[in-house]
XYZ file of C-alpha atoms in Angstrom:
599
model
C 0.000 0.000 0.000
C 1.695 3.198 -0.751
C 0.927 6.912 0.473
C 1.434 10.375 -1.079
C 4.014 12.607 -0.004
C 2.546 16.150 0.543
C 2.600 18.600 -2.559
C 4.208 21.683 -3.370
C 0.921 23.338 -2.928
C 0.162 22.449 0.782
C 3.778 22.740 1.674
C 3.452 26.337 0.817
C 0.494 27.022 2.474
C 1.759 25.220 5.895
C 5.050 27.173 6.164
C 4.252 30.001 8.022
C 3.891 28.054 11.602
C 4.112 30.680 14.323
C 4.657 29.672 17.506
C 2.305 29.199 20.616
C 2.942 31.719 23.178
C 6.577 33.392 23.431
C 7.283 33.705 19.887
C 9.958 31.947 17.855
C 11.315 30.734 14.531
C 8.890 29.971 11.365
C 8.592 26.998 9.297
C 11.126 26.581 6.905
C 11.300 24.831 3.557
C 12.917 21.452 4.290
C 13.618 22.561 7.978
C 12.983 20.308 11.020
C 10.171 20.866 13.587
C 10.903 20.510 17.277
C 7.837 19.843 19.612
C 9.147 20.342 23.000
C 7.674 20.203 26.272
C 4.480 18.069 25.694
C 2.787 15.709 27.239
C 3.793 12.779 24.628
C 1.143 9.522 24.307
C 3.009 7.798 21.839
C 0.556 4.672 21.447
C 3.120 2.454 22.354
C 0.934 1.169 25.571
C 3.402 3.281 27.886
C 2.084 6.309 29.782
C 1.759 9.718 29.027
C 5.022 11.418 29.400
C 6.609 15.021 28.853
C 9.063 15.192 25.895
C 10.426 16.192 22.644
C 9.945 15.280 19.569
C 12.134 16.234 16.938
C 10.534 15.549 13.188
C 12.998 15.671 10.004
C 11.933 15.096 6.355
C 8.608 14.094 7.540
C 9.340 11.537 10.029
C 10.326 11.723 13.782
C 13.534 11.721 14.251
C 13.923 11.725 17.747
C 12.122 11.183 21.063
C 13.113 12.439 24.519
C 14.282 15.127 26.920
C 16.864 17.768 26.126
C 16.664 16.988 22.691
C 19.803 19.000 20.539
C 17.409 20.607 18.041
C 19.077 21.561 14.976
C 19.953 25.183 14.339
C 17.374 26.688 11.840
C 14.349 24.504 12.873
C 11.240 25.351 13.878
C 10.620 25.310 17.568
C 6.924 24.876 18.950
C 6.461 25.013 22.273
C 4.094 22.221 23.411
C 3.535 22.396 27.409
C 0.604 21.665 28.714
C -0.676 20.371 26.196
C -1.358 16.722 24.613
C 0.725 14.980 21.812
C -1.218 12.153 20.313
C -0.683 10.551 17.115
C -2.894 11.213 13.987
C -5.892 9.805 14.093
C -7.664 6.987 11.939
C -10.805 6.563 9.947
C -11.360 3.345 8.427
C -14.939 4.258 6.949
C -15.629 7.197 5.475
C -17.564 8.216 2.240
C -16.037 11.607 0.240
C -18.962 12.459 -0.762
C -20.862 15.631 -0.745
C -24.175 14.814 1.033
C -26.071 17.616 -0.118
C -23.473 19.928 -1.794
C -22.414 20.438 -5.504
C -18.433 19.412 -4.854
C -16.597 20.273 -1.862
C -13.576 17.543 -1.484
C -11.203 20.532 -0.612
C -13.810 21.294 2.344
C -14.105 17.575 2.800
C -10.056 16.943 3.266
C -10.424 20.180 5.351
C -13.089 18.965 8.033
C -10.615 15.681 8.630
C -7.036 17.631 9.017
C -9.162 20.159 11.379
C -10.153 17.252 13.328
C -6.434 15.669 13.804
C -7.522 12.954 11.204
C -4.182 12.325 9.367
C -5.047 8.814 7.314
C -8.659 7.818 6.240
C -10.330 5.207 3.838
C -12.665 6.758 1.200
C -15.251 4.149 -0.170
C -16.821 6.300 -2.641
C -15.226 7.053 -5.461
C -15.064 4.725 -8.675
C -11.724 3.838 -10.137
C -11.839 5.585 -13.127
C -11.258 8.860 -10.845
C -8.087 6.925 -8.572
C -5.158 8.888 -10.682
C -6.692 11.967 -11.525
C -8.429 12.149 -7.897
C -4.833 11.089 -5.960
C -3.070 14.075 -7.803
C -6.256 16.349 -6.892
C -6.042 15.580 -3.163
C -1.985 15.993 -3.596
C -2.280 19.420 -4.045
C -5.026 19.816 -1.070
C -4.143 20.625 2.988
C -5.687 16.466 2.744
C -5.169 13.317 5.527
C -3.802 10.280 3.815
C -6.651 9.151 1.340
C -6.771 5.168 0.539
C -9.236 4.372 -2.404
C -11.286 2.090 -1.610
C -12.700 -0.378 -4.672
C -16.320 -1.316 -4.330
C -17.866 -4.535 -5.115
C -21.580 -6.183 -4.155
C -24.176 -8.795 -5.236
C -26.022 -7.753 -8.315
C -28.945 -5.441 -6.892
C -26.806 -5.888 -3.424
C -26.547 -2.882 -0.768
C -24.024 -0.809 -2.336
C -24.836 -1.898 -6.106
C -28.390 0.006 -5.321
C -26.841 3.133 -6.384
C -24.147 4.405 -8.653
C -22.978 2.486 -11.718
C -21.240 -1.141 -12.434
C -17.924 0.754 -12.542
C -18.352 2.325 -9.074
C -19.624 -0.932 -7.860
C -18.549 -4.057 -9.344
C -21.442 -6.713 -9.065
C -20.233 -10.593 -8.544
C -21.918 -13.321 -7.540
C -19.736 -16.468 -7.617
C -16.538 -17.193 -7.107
C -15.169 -16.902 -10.352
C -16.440 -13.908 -10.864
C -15.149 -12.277 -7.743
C -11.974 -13.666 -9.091
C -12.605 -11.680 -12.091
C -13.833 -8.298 -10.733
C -10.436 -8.226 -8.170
C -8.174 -8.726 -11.323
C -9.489 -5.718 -13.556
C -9.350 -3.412 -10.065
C -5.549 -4.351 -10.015
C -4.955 -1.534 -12.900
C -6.575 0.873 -11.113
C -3.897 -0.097 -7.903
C -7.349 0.859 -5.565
C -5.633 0.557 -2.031
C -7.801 -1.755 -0.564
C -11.443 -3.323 -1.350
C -14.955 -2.945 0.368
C -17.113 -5.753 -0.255
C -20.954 -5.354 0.164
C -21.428 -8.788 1.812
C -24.414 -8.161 3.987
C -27.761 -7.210 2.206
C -29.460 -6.582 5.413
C -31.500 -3.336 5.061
C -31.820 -2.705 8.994
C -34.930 -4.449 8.963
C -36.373 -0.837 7.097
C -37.149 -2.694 3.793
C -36.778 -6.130 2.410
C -33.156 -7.405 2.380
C -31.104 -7.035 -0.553
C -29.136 -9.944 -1.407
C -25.992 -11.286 0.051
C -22.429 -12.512 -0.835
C -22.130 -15.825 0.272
C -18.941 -17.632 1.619
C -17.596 -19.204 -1.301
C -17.873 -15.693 -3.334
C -16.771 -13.653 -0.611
C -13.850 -16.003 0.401
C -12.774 -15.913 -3.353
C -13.236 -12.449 -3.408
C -10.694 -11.867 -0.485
C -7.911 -14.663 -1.824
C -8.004 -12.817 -4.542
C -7.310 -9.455 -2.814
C -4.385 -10.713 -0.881
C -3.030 -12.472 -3.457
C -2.541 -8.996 -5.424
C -1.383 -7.309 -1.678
C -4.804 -5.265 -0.739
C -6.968 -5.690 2.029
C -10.846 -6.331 2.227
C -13.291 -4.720 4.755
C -17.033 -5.394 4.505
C -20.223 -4.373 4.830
C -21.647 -6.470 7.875
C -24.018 -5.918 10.308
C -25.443 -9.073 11.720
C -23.759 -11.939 13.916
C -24.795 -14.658 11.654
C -22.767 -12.747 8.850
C -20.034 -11.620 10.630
C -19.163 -15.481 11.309
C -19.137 -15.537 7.448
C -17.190 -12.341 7.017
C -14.486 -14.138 9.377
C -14.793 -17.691 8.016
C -13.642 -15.380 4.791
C -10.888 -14.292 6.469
C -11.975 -10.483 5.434
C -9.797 -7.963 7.553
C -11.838 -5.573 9.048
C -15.698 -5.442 9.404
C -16.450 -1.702 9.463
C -19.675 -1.873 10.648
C -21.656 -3.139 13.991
C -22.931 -6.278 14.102
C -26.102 -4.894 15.594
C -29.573 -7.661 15.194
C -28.514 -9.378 18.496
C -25.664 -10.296 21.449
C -22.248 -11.268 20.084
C -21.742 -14.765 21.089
C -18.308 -16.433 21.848
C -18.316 -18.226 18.759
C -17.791 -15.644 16.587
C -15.555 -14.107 18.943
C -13.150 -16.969 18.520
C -13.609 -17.221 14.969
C -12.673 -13.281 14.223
C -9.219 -13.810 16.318
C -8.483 -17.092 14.639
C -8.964 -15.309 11.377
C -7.011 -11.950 12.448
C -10.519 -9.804 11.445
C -10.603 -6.413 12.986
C -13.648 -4.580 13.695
C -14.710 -1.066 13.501
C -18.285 -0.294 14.652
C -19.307 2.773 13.173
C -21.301 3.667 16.453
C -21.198 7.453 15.124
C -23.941 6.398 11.949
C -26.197 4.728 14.469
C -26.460 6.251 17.419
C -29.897 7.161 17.621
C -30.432 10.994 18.086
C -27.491 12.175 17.153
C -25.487 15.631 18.257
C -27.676 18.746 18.140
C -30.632 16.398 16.580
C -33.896 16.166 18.975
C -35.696 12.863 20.025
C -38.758 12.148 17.958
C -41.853 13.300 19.292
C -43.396 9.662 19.411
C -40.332 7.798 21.377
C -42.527 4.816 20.970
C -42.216 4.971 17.072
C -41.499 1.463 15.168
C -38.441 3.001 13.496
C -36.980 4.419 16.774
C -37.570 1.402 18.752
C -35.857 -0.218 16.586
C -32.699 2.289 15.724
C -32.704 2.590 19.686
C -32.422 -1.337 20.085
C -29.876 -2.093 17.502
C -27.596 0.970 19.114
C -27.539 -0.632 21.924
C -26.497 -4.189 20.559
C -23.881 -2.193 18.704
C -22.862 -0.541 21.976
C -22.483 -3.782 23.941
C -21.059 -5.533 20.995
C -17.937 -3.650 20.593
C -17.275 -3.651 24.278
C -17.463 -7.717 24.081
C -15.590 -7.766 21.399
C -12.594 -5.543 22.799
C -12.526 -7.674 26.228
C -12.874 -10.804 24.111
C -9.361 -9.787 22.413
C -10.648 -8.558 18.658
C -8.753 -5.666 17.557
C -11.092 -2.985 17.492
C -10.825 -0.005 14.823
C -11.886 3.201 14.780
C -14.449 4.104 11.615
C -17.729 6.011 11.358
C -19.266 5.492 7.966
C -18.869 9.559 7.753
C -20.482 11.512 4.402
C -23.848 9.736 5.608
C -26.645 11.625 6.647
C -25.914 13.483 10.421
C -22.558 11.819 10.482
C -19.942 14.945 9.304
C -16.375 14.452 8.343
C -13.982 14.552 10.660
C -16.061 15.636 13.806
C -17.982 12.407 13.660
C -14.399 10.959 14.523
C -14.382 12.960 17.484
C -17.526 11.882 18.110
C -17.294 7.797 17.505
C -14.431 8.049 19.832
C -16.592 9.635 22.951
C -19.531 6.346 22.082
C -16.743 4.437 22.355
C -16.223 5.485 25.876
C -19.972 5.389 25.823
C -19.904 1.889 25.253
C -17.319 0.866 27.763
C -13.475 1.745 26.734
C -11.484 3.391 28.429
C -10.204 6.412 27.290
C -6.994 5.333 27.094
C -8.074 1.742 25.132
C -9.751 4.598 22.794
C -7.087 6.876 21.743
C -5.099 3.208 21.117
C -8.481 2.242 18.552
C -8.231 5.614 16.986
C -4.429 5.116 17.023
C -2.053 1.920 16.675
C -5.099 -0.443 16.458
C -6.467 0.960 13.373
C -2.479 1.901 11.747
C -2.717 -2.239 12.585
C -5.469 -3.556 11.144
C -5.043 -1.443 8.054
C -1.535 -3.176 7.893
C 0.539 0.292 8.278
C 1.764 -0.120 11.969
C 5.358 -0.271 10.782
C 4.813 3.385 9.008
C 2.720 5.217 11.286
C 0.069 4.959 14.245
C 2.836 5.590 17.338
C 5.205 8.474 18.131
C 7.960 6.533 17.714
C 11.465 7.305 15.832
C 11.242 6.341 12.080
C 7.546 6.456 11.711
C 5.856 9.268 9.697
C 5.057 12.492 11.598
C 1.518 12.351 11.432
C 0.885 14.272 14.741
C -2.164 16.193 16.575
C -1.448 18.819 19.797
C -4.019 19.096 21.918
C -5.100 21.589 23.828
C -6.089 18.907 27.034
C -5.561 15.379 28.156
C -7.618 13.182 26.333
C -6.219 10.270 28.117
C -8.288 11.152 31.044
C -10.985 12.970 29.303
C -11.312 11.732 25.581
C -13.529 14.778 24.845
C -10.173 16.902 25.123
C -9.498 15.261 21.665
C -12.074 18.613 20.403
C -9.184 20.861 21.540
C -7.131 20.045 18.412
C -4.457 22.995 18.112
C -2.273 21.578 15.465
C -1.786 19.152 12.966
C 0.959 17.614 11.574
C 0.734 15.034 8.808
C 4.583 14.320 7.396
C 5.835 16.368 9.308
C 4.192 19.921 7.964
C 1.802 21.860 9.814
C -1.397 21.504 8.064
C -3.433 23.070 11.194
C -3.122 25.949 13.607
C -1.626 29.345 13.914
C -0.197 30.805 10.192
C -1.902 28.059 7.835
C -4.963 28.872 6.109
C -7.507 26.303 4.689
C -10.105 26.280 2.603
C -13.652 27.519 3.291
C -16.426 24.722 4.390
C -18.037 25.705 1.213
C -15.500 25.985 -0.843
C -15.797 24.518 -4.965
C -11.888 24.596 -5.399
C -11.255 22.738 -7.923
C -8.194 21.150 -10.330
C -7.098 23.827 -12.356
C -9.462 23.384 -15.648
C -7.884 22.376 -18.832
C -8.866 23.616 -22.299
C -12.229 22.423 -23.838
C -11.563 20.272 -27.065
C -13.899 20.653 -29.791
C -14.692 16.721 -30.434
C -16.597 15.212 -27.039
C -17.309 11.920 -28.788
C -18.034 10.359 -31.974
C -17.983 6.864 -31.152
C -15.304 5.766 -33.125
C -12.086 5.877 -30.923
C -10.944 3.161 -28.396
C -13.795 0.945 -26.659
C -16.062 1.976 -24.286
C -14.418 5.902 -23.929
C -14.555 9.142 -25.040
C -12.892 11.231 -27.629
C -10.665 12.744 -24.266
C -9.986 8.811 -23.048
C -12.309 8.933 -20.152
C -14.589 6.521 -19.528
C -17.861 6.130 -20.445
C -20.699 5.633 -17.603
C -24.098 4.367 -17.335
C -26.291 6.521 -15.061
C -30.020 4.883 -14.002
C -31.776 6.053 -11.006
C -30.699 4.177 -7.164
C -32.758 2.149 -5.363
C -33.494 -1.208 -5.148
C -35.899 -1.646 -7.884
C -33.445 0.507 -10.410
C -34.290 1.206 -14.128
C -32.251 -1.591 -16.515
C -30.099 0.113 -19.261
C -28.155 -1.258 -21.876
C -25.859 1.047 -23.892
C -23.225 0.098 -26.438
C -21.558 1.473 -29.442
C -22.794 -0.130 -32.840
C -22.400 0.691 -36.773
C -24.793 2.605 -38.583
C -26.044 2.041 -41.992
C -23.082 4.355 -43.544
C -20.197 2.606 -41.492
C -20.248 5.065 -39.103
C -20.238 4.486 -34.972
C -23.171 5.515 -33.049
C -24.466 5.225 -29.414
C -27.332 3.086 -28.545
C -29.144 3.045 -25.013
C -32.020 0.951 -24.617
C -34.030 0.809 -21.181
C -37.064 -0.585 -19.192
C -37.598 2.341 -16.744
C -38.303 1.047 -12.852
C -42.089 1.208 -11.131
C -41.417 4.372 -9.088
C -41.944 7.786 -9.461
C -39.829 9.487 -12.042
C -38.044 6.349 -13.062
C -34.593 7.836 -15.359
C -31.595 6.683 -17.173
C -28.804 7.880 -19.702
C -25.075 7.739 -20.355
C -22.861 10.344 -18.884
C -19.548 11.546 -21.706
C -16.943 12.775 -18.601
C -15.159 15.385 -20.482
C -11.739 14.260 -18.028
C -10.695 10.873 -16.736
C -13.183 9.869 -13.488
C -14.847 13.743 -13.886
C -12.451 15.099 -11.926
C -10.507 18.162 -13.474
C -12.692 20.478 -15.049
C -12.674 21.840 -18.887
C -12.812 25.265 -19.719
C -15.076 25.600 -22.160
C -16.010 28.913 -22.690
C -14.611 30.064 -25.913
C -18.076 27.726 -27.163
C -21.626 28.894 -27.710
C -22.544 25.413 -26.973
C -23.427 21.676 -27.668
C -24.410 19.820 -30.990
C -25.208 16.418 -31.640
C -27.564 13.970 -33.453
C -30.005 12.058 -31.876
C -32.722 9.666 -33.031
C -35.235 8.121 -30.752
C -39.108 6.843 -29.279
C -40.033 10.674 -30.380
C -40.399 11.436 -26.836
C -38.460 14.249 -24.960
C -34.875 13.692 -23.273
C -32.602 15.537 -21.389
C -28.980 16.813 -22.461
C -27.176 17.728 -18.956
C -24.350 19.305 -18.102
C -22.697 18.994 -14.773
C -20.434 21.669 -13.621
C -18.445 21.973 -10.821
C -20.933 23.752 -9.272
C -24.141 21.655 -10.455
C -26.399 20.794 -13.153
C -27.559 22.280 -15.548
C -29.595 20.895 -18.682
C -31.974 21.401 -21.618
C -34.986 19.338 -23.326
C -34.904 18.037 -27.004
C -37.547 15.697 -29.010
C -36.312 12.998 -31.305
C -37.959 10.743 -33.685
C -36.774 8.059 -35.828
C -34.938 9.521 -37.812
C -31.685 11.053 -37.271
C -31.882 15.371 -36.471
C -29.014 17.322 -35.667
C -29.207 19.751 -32.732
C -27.457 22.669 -31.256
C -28.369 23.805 -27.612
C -26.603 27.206 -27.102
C -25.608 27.419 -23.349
C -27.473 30.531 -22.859
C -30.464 27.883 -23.023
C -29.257 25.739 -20.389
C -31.640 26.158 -17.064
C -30.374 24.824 -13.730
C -31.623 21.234 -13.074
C -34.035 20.655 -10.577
C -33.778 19.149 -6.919
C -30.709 17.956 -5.383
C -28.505 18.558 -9.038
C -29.818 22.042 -9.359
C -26.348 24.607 -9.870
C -25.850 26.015 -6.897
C -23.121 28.756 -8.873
C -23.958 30.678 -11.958
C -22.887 29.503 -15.305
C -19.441 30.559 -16.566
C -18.474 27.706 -18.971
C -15.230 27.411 -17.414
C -15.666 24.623 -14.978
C -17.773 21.699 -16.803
C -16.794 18.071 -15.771
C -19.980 15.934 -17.719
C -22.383 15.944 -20.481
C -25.625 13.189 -20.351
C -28.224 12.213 -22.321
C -30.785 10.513 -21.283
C -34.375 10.757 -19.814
C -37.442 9.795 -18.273
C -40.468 7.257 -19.386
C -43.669 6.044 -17.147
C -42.709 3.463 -14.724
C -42.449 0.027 -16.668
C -41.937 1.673 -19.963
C -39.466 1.367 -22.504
C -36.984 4.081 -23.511
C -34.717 4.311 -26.541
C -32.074 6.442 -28.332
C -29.185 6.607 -30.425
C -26.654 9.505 -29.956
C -23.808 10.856 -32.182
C -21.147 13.659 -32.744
C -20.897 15.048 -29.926
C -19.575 18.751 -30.165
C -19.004 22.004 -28.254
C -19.151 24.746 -31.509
């Protein structure tokens, strides 16, 4: 598994590191940074002590008292206060939850929170290159990318694309699916094993233990870990008869029994509960009126199995994790760390045993103990000061005062970070004229990017094939064909990413606009384009036979609901264009697409 160095970008932005009271020295360019005087908990299972620690080219270089700090480094004077290592997040989810596209404000929330190394399991694979040399240039915690693969119609294959989610269902196909991932070199894989639904809606299927067993051999064979989706007893057995290597989720329907105690140590499985998505009414939330509701009996009951599960587990010797399924609804990034850390304590830890989970425990089951986790000489100077002792009080871990992650201050006095709203993208590149005519290299666009199918989530989900075939002249056009799902507006289409994985934007505002050819059911579609800042689209009618179109942009309106463009349109920051559309539920839906231009 290998990590990014910082970039040029944050390094500039984290040199200016004044000192805490009394003045000193600033941050130099390739300089060393001496922490002196704090109250060191270096993880290691000794006690909290007072020392130095000296970091050079982004690892500690030293550990004690009366350190000789080099001349020209950058003293920061630490006493009273609490030096922890950087915190863990084995489950999170980059995504926006509500907003347009805020990764930098994403990255942001987890540095500001002392979380130095997190697992993202959001993003397809397409977007791993172009999305690792994004976050290079962001203030960002250590990112791994996290493949995704589930049952066909499986939790996790209910939204999103077969890209994003890779959908197996037998062994060899597991197989399969882990050996075209390789390419991508994802940093570790999330299987969707459990199909449970929470007992909200009937259960989606499962991976069973030959598949899922396959599916991790597979992984290890090619060096990456797998975590999974589990959440009841009976499947975590499974998950450990697998030999998966950490659950990131509570097993939650009932007790923990010793059984599958025994089997999770025999298999080395670690377990991260996630108690931060559950808990019930969560932090500045109110109770429901009706306490005696059906849904919040029942998120109240499974809370508490999850509470009393993770405390078994930890006495029965299972290397607990720390994760919180973060970008999900009332779980933030980064302060939901904070806050899975105080239900940990809820549920029975220590806060000492805590700051180990969020620590050395998870830098262990994530296989990186040798390269980080402790303060100890050699190890990467990941680093949080604390204003507090969070040994004794694990709320203290709020009083984050700065950050460290290789050894550069990316938090606290003289750095600057971006807004919690801020749409700070990649620099954009220049628009090219051609967007796709179908005739270059399989299943991408005229730029190289992929490709991608886009139906509406759920578990009933509208079925769309779309491939490139000749036309009567020899010439390549797109065909999408689709039975739309029994909901309320069912939709589907094909998105044309005008960058690898929609990640860097295009500048595209020397154009007036699109043209194309379509040909279709002679009902309306939509043509979309996302931005960095949202959707915006337009609606054209085609028939059978083939009509060429031009939609200026100054006929674009702003998509509505959750796409809707939440910044005006400039033309400079445009990451997508789709066609597709709508039908009744159970209705068919067909159209052919070609030359696709900006003019």
């Amino acid at each position: 598994m290998t990590f990014k160095p910082l970039s040029r970008i944050l390094v500039a932005a984290a040199m200016i590191s004044a000192l805490s009271a009394g003045g000193g020295a600033t941050q130099q360019p390739g300089s060393a940074v001496a922490i002196v005087g704090a109250t060191v908990f270096d993880a290691t299972g000794s006690a909290p002590r007072v020392a130095d620690v000296l970091i050079q080219d982004g690892r500690i270089a030293a550990v004690g008292t009366r350190l000789s700090i080099p001349a020209g480094a950058t003293v920061i004077d630490g006493t009273g206060k609490a030096l922890t290592p950087g915190f863990f997040d084995v489950h999170t989810h980059w995504t926006p939850n509500g907003t347009p596209f805020q990764t930098p404000a994403i990255a942001t929330a987890y540095v500001q929170a002392g979380v130095t190394t997190v697992n993202d399991f959001h993003q397809p694979p397409e977007s791993y290159a172009p999305r690792r040399e994004w976050l290079a240039q962001l203030a960002s915690p250590h990112v791994n990318l996290t493949a995704r693969m589930s049952t066909p119609g499986g939790h996790g294959a209910d939204w999103g694309d077969t890209n994003t989610t890779k959908w197996v269902n037998t062994p060899a196909a597991a197989r399969l699916e882990v050996s075209r991932l390789v390419p991508y070199a994802p940093d570790l894989i999330k299987a969707f094993a459990d199909g449970w639904r929470y007992g909200l809606s009937p259960d989606n299927t499962s991976m069973n233990l030959d598949t899922l067993s396959a599916l991790v051999d597979e992984a290890h064979k090619n060096n990456l870990k797998v975590v999974t989706h589990t959440v009841t007893v009976a499947r975590g057995k499974i998950a450990a008869q697998a030999k998966v290597d950490i659950i990131v989720h509570s097993l939650q329907d009932t007790h923990v029994d010793q059984e599958v105690i025994d089997l999770l140590k025999a298999a080395g499985t670690a377990y991260a509960p996630t108690l931060a998505v559950y808990e019930p009414v969560k932090p500045g939330q109110s109770p429901p009126e009706d306490l005696n509701n059906p849904r919040f009996l029942q998120s109240n009951a499974k809370f508490q199995y999850a509470l009393r599960n993770v405390k078994a587990l930890y006495d029965g010797g299972v290397l607990v994790a720390l994760g919180t399924d973060a970008g999900m609804p009332g779980t933030p990034h980064g302060v939901a760390t904070w806050r899975e850390m105080e239900l940990l304590v809820q549920a029975g830890l220590t806060p000492v045993e805590t700051l180990m989970v969020a620590t050395a425990n998870s830098a262990r089951a994530m296989g990186v103990l040798e390269d980080r986790g402790t303060i100890e000489v050699g190890k990467r100077a990941d680093l949080v000061l604390i204003d507090g002792t969070p040994w004794a009080n694990i709320s203290d871990v709020r009083k984050t005062e700065r950050v460290f992650i290789d050894g550069r201050q990316v938090v606290g006095p003289g750095v600057a970070l971006p807004e919690a709203n801020s749409l700070m993208t990649m620099a954009p590149a220049k628009a090219q004229v051609l967007i796709d005519d179908f005739e270059g290299a399989p299943g991408r666009t005229a730029s190289g990017a992929l490709r991608v199918q886009d139906t509406d989530g759920g578990m009933d989900r509208s079925v769309l094939i779309s491939l490139v075939a000749p036309e009567a002249g020899g010439d390549n056009a797109l065909r999408l064909a689709a039975r739309m799902s029994v909901k309320d507006d069912p939709h589907t289409g094909v998105i044309l990413p005008l960058s690898r994985g929609s990640i860097q934007p295009v500048d595209a505002s020397a154009f007036q606009g699109l043209s194309f050819a379509l040909r279709g059911d002679g009902g309306a579609y939509r043509v979309m384009i996302r931005t960095v800042g949202g959707w915006w689209q337009a609606e054209v009618k085609a028939g059978a036979k083939w009509t060429n179109f031009t939609v200026p942009f100054k006929d674009l309106a702003p998509s509505p609901g959750w796409r809707r463009a939440q910044t005006p349109w400039t033309g400079a920051d445009l990451l997508e264009v789709q066609f597709g559309g709508g039908r009744p539920a159970g209705d068919n839906l067909w159209l052919e697409v070609d030359d696709v231009r900006f003019y």
